[in-house]
PDB file of C-alpha atoms in Angstrom:
ATOM      1  CA  ILE A   1     -16.353  23.267  12.112  1.00  0.00           C
ATOM      2  CA  ASN A   2     -13.054  24.742  13.079  1.00  0.00           C
ATOM      3  CA  ARG A   3     -11.229  26.906  10.529  1.00  0.00           C
ATOM      4  CA  SER A   4      -8.025  24.801  10.786  1.00  0.00           C
ATOM      5  CA  SER A   5     -10.033  21.588  10.151  1.00  0.00           C
ATOM      6  CA  TYR A   6     -11.687  23.158   7.167  1.00  0.00           C
ATOM      7  CA  ASN A   7      -8.430  24.324   5.663  1.00  0.00           C
ATOM      8  CA  TYR A   8      -6.827  20.902   6.365  1.00  0.00           C
ATOM      9  CA  GLN A   9      -9.608  19.114   4.505  1.00  0.00           C
ATOM     10  CA  ARG A  10      -9.564  21.566   1.636  1.00  0.00           C
ATOM     11  CA  VAL A  11      -5.805  21.060   1.103  1.00  0.00           C
ATOM     12  CA  ALA A  12      -6.032  17.323   1.586  1.00  0.00           C
ATOM     13  CA  LYS A  13      -8.599  17.010  -1.231  1.00  0.00           C
ATOM     14  CA  ARG A  14      -6.427  19.098  -3.584  1.00  0.00           C
ATOM     15  CA  GLN A  15      -3.324  17.015  -2.978  1.00  0.00           C
ATOM     16  CA  ALA A  16      -4.337  13.663  -4.434  1.00  0.00           C
ATOM     17  CA  PRO A  17      -1.443  11.332  -5.163  1.00  0.00           C
ATOM     18  CA  CYS A  18       0.042  12.224  -8.533  1.00  0.00           C
ATOM     19  CA  PHE A  19       1.118   9.328 -10.770  1.00  0.00           C
ATOM     20  CA  LYS A  20       3.884  11.427 -12.429  1.00  0.00           C
ATOM     21  CA  ARG A  21       5.332  12.421  -9.119  1.00  0.00           C
ATOM     22  CA  GLU A  22       5.319   8.737  -7.862  1.00  0.00           C
ATOM     23  CA  THR A  23       7.145   7.621 -10.997  1.00  0.00           C
ATOM     24  CA  LEU A  24       9.716  10.374 -10.453  1.00  0.00           C
ATOM     25  CA  LYS A  25      10.180   9.225  -6.869  1.00  0.00           C
ATOM     26  CA  ALA A  26      10.852   5.662  -8.138  1.00  0.00           C
ATOM     27  CA  LYS A  27      13.376   6.918 -10.710  1.00  0.00           C
ATOM     28  CA  VAL A  28      15.164   9.098  -8.111  1.00  0.00           C
ATOM     29  CA  ALA A  29      15.328   6.134  -5.707  1.00  0.00           C
ATOM     30  CA  ASP A  30      16.725   3.899  -8.513  1.00  0.00           C
ATOM     31  CA  ILE A  31      19.420   6.352  -9.432  1.00  0.00           C
ATOM     32  CA  HIS A  32      20.381   6.911  -5.780  1.00  0.00           C
ATOM     33  CA  SER A  33      20.676   3.164  -5.237  1.00  0.00           C
ATOM     34  CA  GLU A  34      22.685   2.652  -8.375  1.00  0.00           C
ATOM     35  CA  SER A  35      25.208   5.211  -7.095  1.00  0.00           C
ATOM     36  CA  ARG A  36      25.365   3.314  -3.724  1.00  0.00           C
ATOM     37  CA  GLY A  37      23.906   6.357  -1.973  1.00  0.00           C
ATOM     38  CA  SER A  38      26.462   8.881  -3.177  1.00  0.00           C
ATOM     39  CA  ALA A  39      24.327  10.752  -5.745  1.00  0.00           C
ATOM     40  CA  GLY A  40      22.901  14.004  -4.563  1.00  0.00           C
ATOM     41  CA  SER A  41      20.205  16.190  -6.139  1.00  0.00           C
ATOM     42  CA  ARG A  42      22.501  17.811  -8.775  1.00  0.00           C
ATOM     43  CA  THR A  43      23.764  14.388  -9.895  1.00  0.00           C
ATOM     44  CA  ILE A  44      20.317  12.884 -10.021  1.00  0.00           C
ATOM     45  CA  SER A  45      18.857  15.781 -11.926  1.00  0.00           C
ATOM     46  CA  LYS A  46      21.680  15.559 -14.510  1.00  0.00           C
ATOM     47  CA  ARG A  47      21.044  11.826 -14.872  1.00  0.00           C
ATOM     48  CA  LEU A  48      17.332  12.406 -15.369  1.00  0.00           C
ATOM     49  CA  GLN A  49      18.072  15.119 -18.008  1.00  0.00           C
ATOM     50  CA  PHE A  50      20.345  12.575 -19.767  1.00  0.00           C
ATOM     51  CA  GLU A  51      17.235  10.330 -19.982  1.00  0.00           C
ATOM     52  CA  ASN A  52      15.186  13.259 -21.450  1.00  0.00           C
ATOM     53  CA  ILE A  53      13.274  13.839 -18.187  1.00  0.00           C
ATOM     54  CA  LEU A  54      13.540  17.547 -17.459  1.00  0.00           C
ATOM     55  CA  VAL A  55      13.469  17.982 -13.664  1.00  0.00           C
ATOM     56  CA  GLY A  56      15.320  20.701 -11.739  1.00  0.00           C
ATOM     57  CA  ARG A  57      17.591  20.018  -8.823  1.00  0.00           C
ATOM     58  CA  TYR A  58      15.224  21.601  -6.336  1.00  0.00           C
ATOM     59  CA  LYS A  59      12.425  19.346  -7.381  1.00  0.00           C
ATOM     60  CA  VAL A  60      14.779  16.374  -7.014  1.00  0.00           C
ATOM     61  CA  ARG A  61      15.803  17.695  -3.587  1.00  0.00           C
ATOM     62  CA  SER A  62      12.181  17.809  -2.439  1.00  0.00           C
ATOM     63  CA  LEU A  63      11.569  14.300  -3.766  1.00  0.00           C
ATOM     64  CA  MET A  64      14.597  13.058  -1.937  1.00  0.00           C
ATOM     65  CA  LYS A  65      13.274  14.657   1.279  1.00  0.00           C
ATOM     66  CA  GLU A  66       9.870  12.962   0.785  1.00  0.00           C
ATOM     67  CA  ILE A  67      11.550   9.533   0.249  1.00  0.00           C
ATOM     68  CA  GLY A  68      14.055  10.050   3.024  1.00  0.00           C
ATOM     69  CA  LEU A  69      17.164   9.794   0.888  1.00  0.00           C
ATOM     70  CA  VAL A  70      20.410  11.418   1.953  1.00  0.00           C
ATOM     71  CA  SER A  71      23.589  11.652  -0.111  1.00  0.00           C
ATOM     72  CA  LYS A  72      26.665  10.260   1.556  1.00  0.00           C
ATOM     73  CA  GLN A  73      30.187  11.116   0.435  1.00  0.00           C
ATOM     74  CA  PRO A  74      33.167   8.983   1.291  1.00  0.00           C
ATOM     75  CA  GLY A  75      35.511  10.413   3.870  1.00  0.00           C
ATOM     76  CA  ALA A  76      39.190  11.171   3.412  1.00  0.00           C
ATOM     77  CA  HIS A  77      41.613   8.286   3.556  1.00  0.00           C
ATOM     78  CA  ARG A  78      43.512   8.065   6.816  1.00  0.00           C
ATOM     79  CA  TYR A  79      46.936   6.581   6.809  1.00  0.00           C
ATOM     80  CA  LYS A  80      48.150   4.496   9.693  1.00  0.00           C
ATOM     81  CA  PRO A  81      50.802   6.223  11.805  1.00  0.00           C
ATOM     82  CA  ILE A  82      54.274   4.774  11.591  1.00  0.00           C
ATOM     83  CA  GLY A  83      55.575   3.036  14.682  1.00  0.00           C
TER      84      GLY A  83
END
């Protein structure tokens, strides 16, 4: 057996789906959708702390990457030129 295959199988067995992580992903997705996609990792971590769920912003950032969420901020207002 190849060394890379052995290491891949060993890591795959260790990384079984975690129920706590899946519930956190669901909460992060809910908060992100409530903010209409504008909440980033800092905002989401503060909201979770408000709900007594202690999660750092780096953990939230990695969860957002796993889910595929990206924070979008509204652009500056552009006024129409006169004339």
